[in-house]
XYZ file of C-alpha atoms in Angstrom:
490
model
C 0.075 -0.284 0.499
C 0.095 3.635 -0.671
C -0.359 6.901 2.117
C -1.008 9.879 0.065
C -1.392 12.501 2.974
C -0.167 13.622 6.713
C 0.322 11.535 9.345
C -0.402 11.615 12.652
C 1.591 9.291 14.316
C 0.851 8.663 17.971
C 1.319 4.551 17.342
C 3.747 2.351 15.844
C 4.065 3.067 11.280
C 5.534 0.700 9.301
C 5.958 0.490 5.521
C 7.093 -2.822 4.667
C 7.660 -2.481 0.495
C 10.037 -4.501 -1.633
C 10.892 -1.690 -4.214
C 11.483 2.062 -4.010
C 8.920 4.411 -3.227
C 8.887 8.219 -2.409
C 6.567 9.957 0.282
C 5.621 13.149 0.233
C 3.772 13.886 3.097
C 4.537 15.204 6.918
C 4.705 12.838 10.184
C 3.894 14.111 13.122
C 3.518 13.050 16.293
C 4.534 10.896 19.498
C 4.877 7.815 18.069
C 7.940 5.819 16.248
C 8.449 4.876 12.126
C 9.849 1.375 10.781
C 10.936 0.727 7.443
C 11.099 -3.346 7.012
C 11.838 -4.380 3.339
C 14.553 -4.057 0.737
C 13.122 -1.444 -1.097
C 14.086 2.396 -0.493
C 11.656 4.588 1.579
C 12.331 8.154 0.457
C 10.624 10.782 2.586
C 10.530 14.237 0.813
C 8.081 15.965 3.683
C 9.226 16.619 6.761
C 9.470 14.049 10.591
C 8.698 15.449 13.433
C 7.344 12.394 15.561
C 8.733 12.689 18.823
C 8.909 8.287 19.411
C 11.917 8.517 16.431
C 12.391 6.439 13.538
C 13.665 2.558 12.702
C 15.412 0.784 10.464
C 14.726 -3.078 9.935
C 15.385 -3.560 5.972
C 16.312 -1.406 2.648
C 17.205 2.351 2.879
C 15.833 5.215 4.604
C 16.403 8.629 2.717
C 15.872 11.878 3.937
C 14.948 13.489 0.335
C 15.673 12.356 -3.512
C 17.763 14.821 -4.365
C 16.173 17.232 -4.544
C 15.434 20.482 -1.816
C 12.806 18.696 0.922
C 12.784 16.831 2.733
C 13.643 16.395 6.508
C 13.530 14.407 10.574
C 14.017 15.898 13.420
C 14.456 12.841 16.341
C 16.103 9.990 16.809
C 16.773 6.979 14.275
C 17.540 3.577 15.328
C 19.436 2.790 12.305
C 19.641 -1.241 11.306
C 20.218 -1.312 7.556
C 20.825 1.751 5.212
C 20.295 5.316 6.751
C 20.971 7.897 4.220
C 20.504 11.999 3.603
C 19.937 13.148 -0.316
C 19.517 16.541 -0.575
C 20.953 19.202 -3.316
C 20.967 22.148 -0.421
C 22.399 22.932 3.498
C 20.322 21.101 5.684
C 21.434 20.172 9.582
C 20.415 17.238 11.282
C 20.307 16.891 15.061
C 19.477 13.744 15.669
C 21.209 10.581 16.866
C 21.610 7.722 14.351
C 22.379 4.308 16.602
C 22.539 0.963 16.052
C 24.396 -1.509 13.630
C 23.790 -0.627 10.327
C 25.383 2.620 7.710
C 25.029 6.067 6.906
C 25.042 7.476 3.458
C 25.336 10.901 2.847
C 24.036 11.675 -0.841
C 22.744 14.876 -3.312
C 25.120 17.811 -3.757
C 23.954 19.219 -0.971
C 25.872 19.902 2.539
C 24.880 17.705 6.061
C 25.837 18.679 9.290
C 25.690 16.647 12.198
C 25.268 18.817 15.861
C 25.002 15.283 17.842
C 27.066 12.698 18.791
C 26.194 9.419 16.571
C 27.038 6.088 17.762
C 26.077 3.926 14.503
C 27.804 0.334 14.710
C 28.496 0.574 10.343
C 30.815 2.466 7.581
C 30.099 5.873 6.996
C 30.240 7.101 2.911
C 30.370 9.828 1.146
C 28.871 9.964 -1.912
C 28.398 13.620 -2.918
C 28.023 17.092 -1.459
C 30.006 17.725 2.054
C 29.263 15.687 5.205
C 29.799 18.911 7.874
C 31.636 18.100 11.643
C 29.379 20.153 13.722
C 30.576 18.727 17.466
C 32.752 17.044 18.834
C 32.277 12.989 17.068
C 29.686 13.812 15.415
C 30.611 10.619 13.714
C 30.996 7.625 15.593
C 34.507 6.762 16.727
C 34.066 3.421 15.432
C 33.190 4.377 11.544
C 35.382 4.059 8.004
C 34.539 6.405 5.709
C 34.863 5.966 2.083
C 35.297 9.036 0.195
C 33.631 9.628 -3.861
C 35.091 11.897 -5.722
C 34.214 15.225 -5.742
C 33.252 14.668 -2.398
C 34.375 16.943 1.382
C 34.279 15.961 4.437
C 34.558 19.072 6.493
C 36.057 18.751 10.083
C 35.003 21.690 12.350
C 35.157 19.952 16.139
C 37.854 17.260 16.719
C 36.729 13.387 15.383
C 38.900 10.331 15.689
C 37.528 7.324 13.246
C 38.852 4.032 13.036
C 39.310 4.764 8.809
C 39.344 4.324 5.797
C 37.806 1.864 3.447
C 36.931 1.045 -0.296
C 38.154 3.203 -2.863
C 38.676 7.146 -1.410
C 39.045 8.824 -4.430
C 41.810 11.032 -5.064
C 38.949 14.166 -6.095
C 38.168 14.213 -2.663
C 38.961 16.296 0.255
C 39.990 16.381 3.741
C 39.101 19.704 5.740
C 40.146 19.971 8.655
C 39.660 23.435 10.820
C 41.575 25.317 12.489
C 42.117 23.823 16.015
C 41.004 20.501 15.033
C 42.095 17.286 15.174
C 40.760 14.810 12.939
C 42.198 11.059 15.055
C 42.257 8.140 12.772
C 42.707 5.660 15.427
C 42.869 2.162 14.150
C 41.287 -0.794 16.965
C 42.275 -3.513 15.344
C 46.201 -5.129 15.215
C 48.149 -5.077 11.706
C 45.641 -3.589 9.282
C 45.935 -0.831 6.133
C 43.825 2.082 5.576
C 44.219 3.903 2.446
C 42.460 7.620 1.920
C 43.712 8.957 -1.713
C 42.166 12.485 -1.294
C 43.522 15.747 0.097
C 44.294 16.717 3.588
C 43.671 20.610 3.737
C 43.033 23.365 6.514
C 44.633 24.537 9.558
C 43.709 21.299 11.774
C 45.715 18.841 12.791
C 45.917 14.876 11.545
C 46.756 12.163 13.786
C 46.933 8.183 13.550
C 47.349 4.952 16.876
C 47.128 2.217 16.324
C 46.827 -0.839 18.076
C 50.250 -2.704 16.912
C 51.420 -2.575 13.404
C 49.005 -1.196 11.605
C 49.749 1.489 8.678
C 47.850 4.427 7.417
C 48.864 5.470 3.893
C 47.796 9.005 2.836
C 48.507 8.838 -1.266
C 47.292 12.488 -2.126
C 48.630 16.192 -0.704
C 49.093 16.724 2.717
C 48.126 20.901 2.782
C 46.796 21.221 6.486
C 49.028 23.386 8.671
C 48.086 22.063 11.734
C 50.850 19.815 11.682
C 50.986 15.882 12.013
C 50.515 13.644 15.002
C 51.844 10.145 14.841
C 51.141 7.955 17.654
C 52.214 4.525 19.183
C 51.642 1.647 17.322
C 51.298 3.530 14.153
C 52.788 4.142 10.850
C 52.108 6.754 8.952
C 52.652 6.682 4.948
C 53.360 9.302 3.818
C 53.038 8.975 -0.461
C 51.605 11.827 -2.200
C 54.447 13.825 -2.551
C 53.649 16.620 -0.544
C 53.125 17.695 3.190
C 53.098 20.920 5.367
C 53.509 21.906 8.476
C 55.379 20.545 12.049
C 55.367 16.363 12.634
C 55.729 14.514 16.181
C 56.050 10.810 15.183
C 54.975 9.069 18.702
C 55.546 5.384 16.082
C 56.961 5.874 12.327
C 56.524 8.677 9.655
C 56.709 6.213 6.468
C 57.834 8.228 3.032
C 56.537 5.855 -0.123
C 56.377 8.187 -3.052
C 57.106 6.705 -6.138
C 58.598 9.895 -7.311
C 60.225 12.973 -5.696
C 59.195 14.733 -2.870
C 60.211 17.161 -0.608
C 60.064 17.739 3.494
C 60.798 20.994 4.462
C 58.941 20.785 8.237
C 60.627 19.966 11.686
C 60.072 16.258 12.770
C 59.430 15.962 16.100
C 58.963 13.534 18.907
C 59.781 10.080 20.321
C 59.212 8.093 16.810
C 60.956 7.397 13.814
C 61.319 7.230 9.797
C 61.019 4.627 7.220
C 61.419 5.536 3.545
C 60.689 2.822 1.052
C 60.398 4.180 -2.710
C 61.227 7.019 -4.381
C 63.524 10.251 -4.050
C 62.139 12.224 -0.209
C 64.937 15.162 0.734
C 64.487 16.184 4.463
C 65.788 20.223 4.619
C 64.208 20.982 8.233
C 66.318 20.788 11.024
C 65.059 17.621 12.553
C 65.279 15.965 16.294
C 63.237 13.321 16.348
C 64.917 10.396 18.469
C 63.608 6.725 16.914
C 65.684 4.794 14.459
C 65.471 5.878 10.666
C 64.985 2.488 8.290
C 66.063 2.816 4.729
C 64.837 0.121 2.674
C 64.300 0.910 -0.550
C 64.778 4.295 -2.486
C 66.474 6.944 -0.977
C 66.792 9.040 1.778
C 67.708 12.741 0.850
C 68.911 14.841 4.208
C 70.653 18.407 3.805
C 69.980 19.170 7.538
C 70.725 18.929 10.809
C 68.992 15.518 12.555
C 70.132 16.177 16.466
C 67.802 13.152 17.499
C 69.924 11.164 17.993
C 68.241 7.516 16.741
C 70.335 4.564 14.762
C 70.108 5.341 10.754
C 70.208 1.510 8.680
C 70.295 1.193 4.706
C 69.012 -1.568 3.993
C 69.462 -4.059 0.502
C 67.819 -1.154 -2.194
C 68.394 1.709 0.295
C 70.444 4.890 0.057
C 71.493 7.578 2.460
C 73.182 10.330 1.657
C 72.695 13.963 1.142
C 74.683 17.233 2.272
C 73.099 17.426 5.952
C 74.881 16.099 8.638
C 72.825 13.644 11.703
C 74.172 12.984 15.329
C 73.365 9.382 14.773
C 75.155 6.232 14.139
C 74.480 5.250 10.527
C 74.752 0.796 9.263
C 74.948 0.084 5.778
C 73.634 -3.316 5.338
C 74.330 -5.558 2.258
C 73.669 -4.344 -0.634
C 72.748 -1.282 0.641
C 74.419 2.143 -0.177
C 75.539 5.520 1.076
C 76.521 8.582 -1.172
C 76.972 12.190 0.826
C 76.917 15.474 -1.425
C 74.787 16.706 -3.588
C 77.243 15.450 -6.926
C 79.916 16.102 -4.980
C 79.453 16.748 -1.469
C 80.164 16.065 2.773
C 77.564 13.807 4.542
C 78.387 13.954 8.378
C 77.219 11.333 10.455
C 77.727 9.476 14.267
C 79.172 6.066 14.823
C 79.451 4.374 11.395
C 79.475 0.554 10.396
C 80.523 -0.586 6.615
C 79.411 -4.420 6.019
C 80.215 -6.559 3.045
C 77.493 -5.956 -0.254
C 77.134 -2.533 0.950
C 78.304 0.092 -1.240
C 79.923 3.601 -0.976
C 78.904 6.008 -4.222
C 81.735 8.448 -5.018
C 81.740 11.239 -7.384
C 84.789 13.594 -7.585
C 84.533 16.169 -10.399
C 88.429 17.262 -10.009
C 91.498 15.288 -9.502
C 92.539 19.057 -7.405
C 91.183 20.528 -5.121
C 89.662 19.883 -1.832
C 87.358 16.283 -0.357
C 83.630 17.499 0.010
C 84.070 19.932 -2.849
C 85.509 18.148 -6.413
C 85.174 14.492 -4.709
C 82.605 13.220 -1.685
C 83.412 12.962 1.664
C 81.656 10.718 4.789
C 82.569 12.681 7.791
C 82.061 9.886 11.090
C 82.257 11.936 14.657
C 83.353 8.698 16.375
C 84.268 4.899 14.729
C 83.768 3.528 12.160
C 83.719 -0.204 11.898
C 84.349 -2.325 8.643
C 82.941 -5.407 9.157
C 83.168 -6.448 5.360
C 85.993 -8.988 3.770
C 87.772 -9.677 0.632
C 84.750 -12.962 0.522
C 81.768 -10.244 0.827
C 84.523 -6.592 -0.007
C 82.385 -3.306 0.664
C 81.474 -1.661 -2.791
C 83.342 1.763 -4.113
C 81.114 3.135 -6.865
C 83.702 5.804 -8.299
C 81.352 7.776 -10.951
C 83.083 10.723 -12.754
C 81.938 14.088 -13.796
C 82.787 17.008 -15.400
C 83.402 21.091 -13.977
C 79.166 21.995 -13.959
C 78.825 18.147 -12.116
C 77.343 16.017 -15.074
C 78.501 12.698 -15.965
C 81.320 13.594 -17.770
C 85.303 12.861 -18.141
C 86.845 13.672 -14.884
C 89.714 16.896 -15.171
C 92.921 16.428 -14.880
C 93.201 12.854 -14.768
C 96.190 11.111 -16.359
C 96.105 7.102 -16.275
C 99.516 7.810 -15.713
C 100.089 9.145 -12.865
C 99.019 8.407 -9.675
C 96.029 10.454 -6.987
C 94.650 10.103 -3.735
C 91.481 11.414 -2.310
C 90.123 11.273 0.823
C 86.687 9.769 0.986
C 86.668 8.925 4.597
C 87.088 11.427 8.172
C 86.347 10.021 11.514
C 87.293 11.403 15.608
C 88.377 8.159 16.803
C 89.433 5.527 14.379
C 88.803 2.761 12.462
C 88.546 -0.667 13.307
C 88.416 -3.728 10.814
C 90.531 -2.247 7.001
C 91.789 -5.351 5.389
C 92.291 -3.073 2.048
C 91.117 -6.595 -0.078
C 87.876 -5.599 2.391
C 87.142 -3.330 -0.731
C 86.000 -3.534 -4.332
C 85.753 -0.406 -6.826
C 83.322 0.002 -9.745
C 84.442 2.119 -12.147
C 81.469 1.576 -14.688
C 80.738 5.322 -14.954
C 83.811 6.546 -14.586
C 84.366 8.164 -18.037
C 88.386 8.000 -17.814
C 90.285 5.481 -19.384
C 92.549 3.743 -16.790
C 94.550 2.526 -18.959
C 96.688 -0.353 -17.118
C 96.458 1.412 -13.486
C 93.788 -0.011 -11.101
C 91.954 1.162 -8.057
C 92.329 0.266 -4.185
C 91.835 1.973 -1.144
C 94.057 2.488 1.816
C 94.062 3.567 6.191
C 96.064 6.145 6.826
C 95.182 7.296 9.998
C 91.900 8.259 10.587
C 91.117 8.197 7.891
C 90.487 6.048 3.781
C 91.554 6.757 1.173
C 90.546 6.730 -3.194
C 93.723 5.593 -4.951
C 94.568 5.333 -8.150
C 98.171 4.013 -9.417
C 99.087 3.377 -13.168
C 100.465 0.306 -12.226
C 98.794 -2.962 -12.802
C 96.532 -4.985 -10.293
C 98.742 -8.216 -9.173
C 97.099 -10.431 -10.617
C 97.324 -8.593 -13.876
C 100.725 -9.289 -13.408
C 100.248 -12.898 -13.400
C 98.092 -12.885 -15.607
C 101.068 -10.541 -18.070
C 104.081 -13.169 -17.389
C 101.582 -15.847 -17.580
C 101.125 -14.488 -21.300
C 105.331 -14.677 -21.419
C 105.501 -17.071 -20.120
C 103.367 -18.812 -22.552
C 105.967 -17.971 -25.751
C 108.529 -18.472 -24.048
C 107.594 -22.209 -23.966
C 105.696 -21.485 -27.673
C 109.360 -20.079 -28.676
C 111.417 -22.493 -27.566
C 108.965 -25.103 -29.061
C 109.671 -24.477 -32.571
C 113.294 -24.051 -32.368
C 113.517 -27.434 -30.980
């Protein structure tokens, strides 16, 4: 059946339809309305009954995409409640129950009560505004379609994002507001692809091992807080505002991104892809892990946390850090900016780790004409002849592009300081180093490179004299010639 006029409800009004219908009348009184059936009931009149509404099945939609349809009472939602208006409306009631909420239509909906429904929140159109603290349930997951906005005017906590959060969506944080993604289940990942804007703060926390990925731009000026138990991965290329990390701040943009913000707190930083440049004077005290990509520092990092570079990762730049540096197998250190000086704490060179050594002139100063790693503390070399540390030599021209090394003559000997320490070097053996000259464009003739240890320093050396193995091959060749000559004479 279908009601055509207004309803004064003093008892219980039940609508049970499997199809989609629209009711344009007003509902008043002290009673309760119940929506049953799998269909969608769209209300385009005003529902002011004091007994509230119950959704047992299907969808109850307030409005049909135009400017009519409202409700003032509470809603117990065990299925789907939707608002579908093209204008700006405010809902003062409380939505509870086990169901989900959907914001449809191009208009703006403002929640002015703290809702407690247990399901997800989906914004398919327009703007959903948080008009009171935690207007959305703190356990809800949110999805935003392209062109939509979650406008956060008061502090709000959610449990994460779900589905495909379009890159065209926006999370707008008002000044002084903190928006928190607090993930209640350990070892879960959630992603928001839209833009984070406004003057508020974005915060994350977790139960342990949780990851929040931000793949859009993050330009909110109120700062970012990474709480315990969580990793916030910045993968969208830009971040503004200060960052406080108690967990892990991650960078995973496959391209390049530069962060001028100051990173502070007891947490750490991780880099997994792309090139991340930190230009600020950071003081976070946690670890720095470069598991892939490249981390470049140009400021002063004074927190003192250990920096670990794993296989496929590179750590470099012209900045300084007080923390120890550990180069694990496959990891690379690349001082300077073609070339330059990188200053670090006590350092470990493991076997199969790498040093990118760039040089533009055979004469000059370490850190100016060629790269220099300056170590405050000791260098411990754990590489061996069986698993050597690799020096990757790159020749540059005088404008620091790949080319021929100025003033290089393969009949001369050269020695260039490339590592200096304040307290000495342990574990040195010339055989624990090997060189890779594939990016060195000058001809070596019969010469070769080798590494030497003088006091607290390491030098890259070139000698025009062949390596001992080359002498052995030459001697073998001469021996063969002598034998053949004697054989012919006989």
